């Protein structure tokens, strides 16, 4: 019995049976893939879709919850960098599972000059693969979407204070790349 356990551990650790499990899991979004469509309401009650940003880069960042320390840091950093981001040809939207009312209060308190989108039914967070398993929160993940609607960059487990700067650096690099 002892040898059988070790054999099972060895098989699992070497990944010999991982493909069988991987087939049951949804594939994550990849760079170069078409960004999934969405239609969400912002803090002002306006419906927002990807077509609103056609011809521009779109920074679509998912965050866990309005008024929490990390999320406040992140929204304020994007707010402070919005002029530079727009000059680089990018628009910004924040997305969480909070409702429109919460976003309106959050945006008003921190003078947010870009849409905060309410994904209250979790559909967009699920489609983008950022819904925390067994949770009522989105993972802190940012997607940089190019002017043609394709995913140019994915940032996972981002640092709320550094995310905007990372995006600006990558925007500069993408604009000079052939």
Short mmCIF file of C-alpha atoms in Angstrom, two decimals:
data_model
loop_
_atom_site.label_atom_id
_atom_site.label_comp_id
_atom_site.label_asym_id
_atom_site.label_seq_id
_atom_site.Cartn_x
_atom_site.Cartn_y
_atom_site.Cartn_z
CA UNK A 1 0.00 0.00 0.00
CA UNK A 2 2.87 2.34 0.86
CA UNK A 3 4.44 1.87 -2.61
CA UNK A 4 1.10 2.50 -4.28
CA UNK A 5 0.76 5.87 -2.52
CA UNK A 6 4.26 6.87 -3.58
CA UNK A 7 3.55 5.82 -7.14
CA UNK A 8 0.38 7.94 -7.16
CA UNK A 9 2.29 10.92 -5.73
CA UNK A 10 5.00 10.47 -8.36
CA UNK A 11 2.43 10.36 -11.17
CA UNK A 12 0.64 13.46 -9.90
CA UNK A 13 3.88 15.40 -9.41
CA UNK A 14 5.21 14.59 -12.85
CA UNK A 15 1.98 15.68 -14.50
CA UNK A 16 1.30 12.40 -16.24
CA UNK A 17 -2.41 12.61 -15.48
CA UNK A 18 -2.76 16.39 -15.49
CA UNK A 19 -4.16 16.51 -19.05
CA UNK A 20 -7.22 14.57 -17.93
CA UNK A 21 -7.96 17.20 -15.32
CA UNK A 22 -7.08 20.16 -17.55
CA UNK A 23 -9.76 19.24 -20.07
CA UNK A 24 -12.47 19.92 -17.47
CA UNK A 25 -11.26 23.44 -16.71
CA UNK A 26 -12.21 26.41 -18.88
CA UNK A 27 -9.38 27.82 -20.98
CA UNK A 28 -8.20 31.23 -19.83
CA UNK A 29 -7.99 34.24 -22.09
CA UNK A 30 -4.74 34.61 -24.00
CA UNK A 31 -2.78 37.49 -25.49
CA UNK A 32 -3.73 37.91 -29.15
CA UNK A 33 -7.24 36.59 -28.60
CA UNK A 34 -10.32 38.72 -29.31
CA UNK A 35 -11.42 40.37 -26.05
CA UNK A 36 -14.86 39.13 -24.99
CA UNK A 37 -17.73 41.54 -25.57
CA UNK A 38 -19.50 43.12 -22.62
CA UNK A 39 -22.33 45.50 -21.89
CA UNK A 40 -22.21 46.98 -18.39
CA UNK A 41 -23.64 50.01 -16.66
CA UNK A 42 -21.27 52.64 -15.29
CA UNK A 43 -21.53 54.78 -12.15
CA UNK A 44 -23.70 57.31 -14.03
CA UNK A 45 -26.20 54.74 -15.32
CA UNK A 46 -24.74 54.79 -18.86
CA UNK A 47 -24.37 51.46 -20.68
CA UNK A 48 -20.81 50.84 -21.87
CA UNK A 49 -19.62 48.39 -24.56
CA UNK A 50 -16.27 47.77 -26.29
CA UNK A 51 -17.54 49.75 -29.30
CA UNK A 52 -17.28 52.89 -27.14
CA UNK A 53 -13.48 52.50 -27.25
CA UNK A 54 -12.96 51.43 -30.86
CA UNK A 55 -9.71 52.81 -32.23
CA UNK A 56 -8.18 53.26 -28.77
CA UNK A 57 -6.38 50.99 -26.38
CA UNK A 58 -8.59 49.98 -23.48
CA UNK A 59 -7.27 49.36 -19.99
CA UNK A 60 -9.91 47.14 -18.39
CA UNK A 61 -9.00 46.50 -14.79
CA UNK A 62 -10.97 44.23 -12.49
CA UNK A 63 -10.83 44.90 -8.77
CA UNK A 64 -12.39 43.26 -5.71
CA UNK A 65 -14.47 45.92 -3.94
CA UNK A 66 -15.19 49.65 -3.77
CA UNK A 67 -13.84 51.52 -0.73
CA UNK A 68 -11.27 48.90 0.27
CA UNK A 69 -7.65 50.05 0.75
CA UNK A 70 -6.07 48.32 -2.27
CA UNK A 71 -8.94 49.19 -4.59
CA UNK A 72 -8.89 52.81 -3.47
CA UNK A 73 -5.13 52.96 -4.12
CA UNK A 74 -5.61 51.47 -7.58
CA UNK A 75 -8.48 53.73 -8.64
CA UNK A 76 -6.61 56.82 -7.40
CA UNK A 77 -3.42 55.80 -9.23
CA UNK A 78 -5.32 55.36 -12.50
CA UNK A 79 -7.13 58.66 -11.79
CA UNK A 80 -3.82 60.46 -11.26
CA UNK A 81 -2.36 58.97 -14.45
CA UNK A 82 -5.44 59.38 -16.65
CA UNK A 83 -4.04 62.33 -18.65
CA UNK A 84 -0.87 60.37 -19.49
CA UNK A 85 -2.87 57.26 -20.36
CA UNK A 86 -5.19 59.20 -22.65
CA UNK A 87 -2.22 60.93 -24.28
CA UNK A 88 -0.85 57.43 -24.96
CA UNK A 89 -4.14 56.58 -26.71
CA UNK A 90 -5.74 54.54 -23.94
CA UNK A 91 -9.08 54.71 -22.18
CA UNK A 92 -9.61 53.17 -18.75
CA UNK A 93 -12.51 51.31 -17.17
CA UNK A 94 -12.65 49.68 -13.75
CA UNK A 95 -14.88 46.64 -13.21
CA UNK A 96 -16.09 45.04 -9.99
CA UNK A 97 -19.12 43.14 -8.76
CA UNK A 98 -20.35 46.20 -6.85
CA UNK A 99 -23.59 47.81 -8.00
CA UNK A 100 -24.07 51.14 -9.78
CA UNK A 101 -24.92 52.97 -6.54
CA UNK A 102 -21.71 51.82 -4.84
CA UNK A 103 -19.68 52.83 -7.92
CA UNK A 104 -21.36 56.25 -7.98
CA UNK A 105 -20.42 56.88 -4.35
CA UNK A 106 -16.87 55.56 -4.86
CA UNK A 107 -16.37 57.65 -8.01
CA UNK A 108 -17.74 60.79 -6.36
CA UNK A 109 -15.61 60.43 -3.24
CA UNK A 110 -12.37 59.90 -5.21
CA UNK A 111 -13.18 62.08 -8.26
CA UNK A 112 -12.87 59.18 -10.72
CA UNK A 113 -12.80 60.52 -14.32
CA UNK A 114 -13.44 57.20 -16.07
CA UNK A 115 -16.20 54.56 -16.04
CA UNK A 116 -16.53 52.15 -13.14
CA UNK A 117 -18.58 49.27 -14.50
CA UNK A 118 -21.03 47.28 -12.39
CA UNK A 119 -20.79 43.54 -13.06
CA UNK A 120 -23.41 42.73 -10.43
CA UNK A 121 -24.47 39.48 -12.12
CA UNK A 122 -20.81 38.35 -12.39
CA UNK A 123 -21.18 37.52 -16.08
CA UNK A 124 -18.27 39.60 -17.39
CA UNK A 125 -15.95 38.59 -14.54
CA UNK A 126 -16.79 34.97 -15.29
CA UNK A 127 -16.20 35.42 -19.03
CA UNK A 128 -12.85 37.09 -18.37
CA UNK A 129 -11.91 34.34 -15.91
CA UNK A 130 -11.35 36.67 -12.95
CA UNK A 131 -14.10 35.59 -10.58
CA UNK A 132 -12.58 34.28 -7.36
CA UNK A 133 -13.72 30.72 -6.82
CA UNK A 134 -16.37 30.53 -4.09
CA UNK A 135 -16.22 34.29 -3.58
CA UNK A 136 -18.18 37.43 -4.26
CA UNK A 137 -15.13 39.27 -5.60
CA UNK A 138 -13.18 39.63 -8.81
CA UNK A 139 -9.45 38.93 -8.79
CA UNK A 140 -7.27 41.99 -9.25
CA UNK A 141 -6.49 41.52 -12.95
CA UNK A 142 -5.96 44.01 -15.78
CA UNK A 143 -6.41 43.49 -19.50
CA UNK A 144 -4.82 45.82 -22.03
CA UNK A 145 -6.95 45.58 -25.17
CA UNK A 146 -5.59 46.96 -28.46
CA UNK A 147 -7.48 49.29 -30.82
CA UNK A 148 -8.66 46.29 -32.88
CA UNK A 149 -10.22 44.62 -29.82
CA UNK A 150 -7.55 41.98 -29.21
CA UNK A 151 -5.93 41.32 -25.85
CA UNK A 152 -2.45 42.86 -25.95
CA UNK A 153 -1.42 42.14 -22.35
CA UNK A 154 -2.80 40.46 -19.23
CA UNK A 155 -1.66 41.48 -15.76
CA UNK A 156 -2.52 39.02 -12.99
CA UNK A 157 -2.29 39.60 -9.23
CA UNK A 158 -1.26 43.19 -9.84
CA UNK A 159 0.13 45.59 -7.28
CA UNK A 160 -2.55 48.32 -7.02
CA UNK A 161 0.07 51.03 -6.67
CA UNK A 162 2.15 49.94 -9.68
CA UNK A 163 -0.49 48.72 -12.15
CA UNK A 164 -1.01 52.03 -13.95
CA UNK A 165 2.74 52.53 -14.40
CA UNK A 166 3.13 49.00 -15.79
CA UNK A 167 0.36 49.66 -18.29
CA UNK A 168 1.93 52.96 -19.38
CA UNK A 169 5.33 51.28 -19.91
CA UNK A 170 3.75 48.52 -21.97
CA UNK A 171 1.71 51.01 -24.00
CA UNK A 172 4.91 52.82 -24.93
CA UNK A 173 6.56 49.52 -25.93
CA UNK A 174 3.54 48.38 -27.96
CA UNK A 175 3.46 51.64 -29.90
CA UNK A 176 7.07 51.26 -31.05
CA UNK A 177 6.84 47.52 -31.78
CA UNK A 178 6.44 46.59 -35.46
#
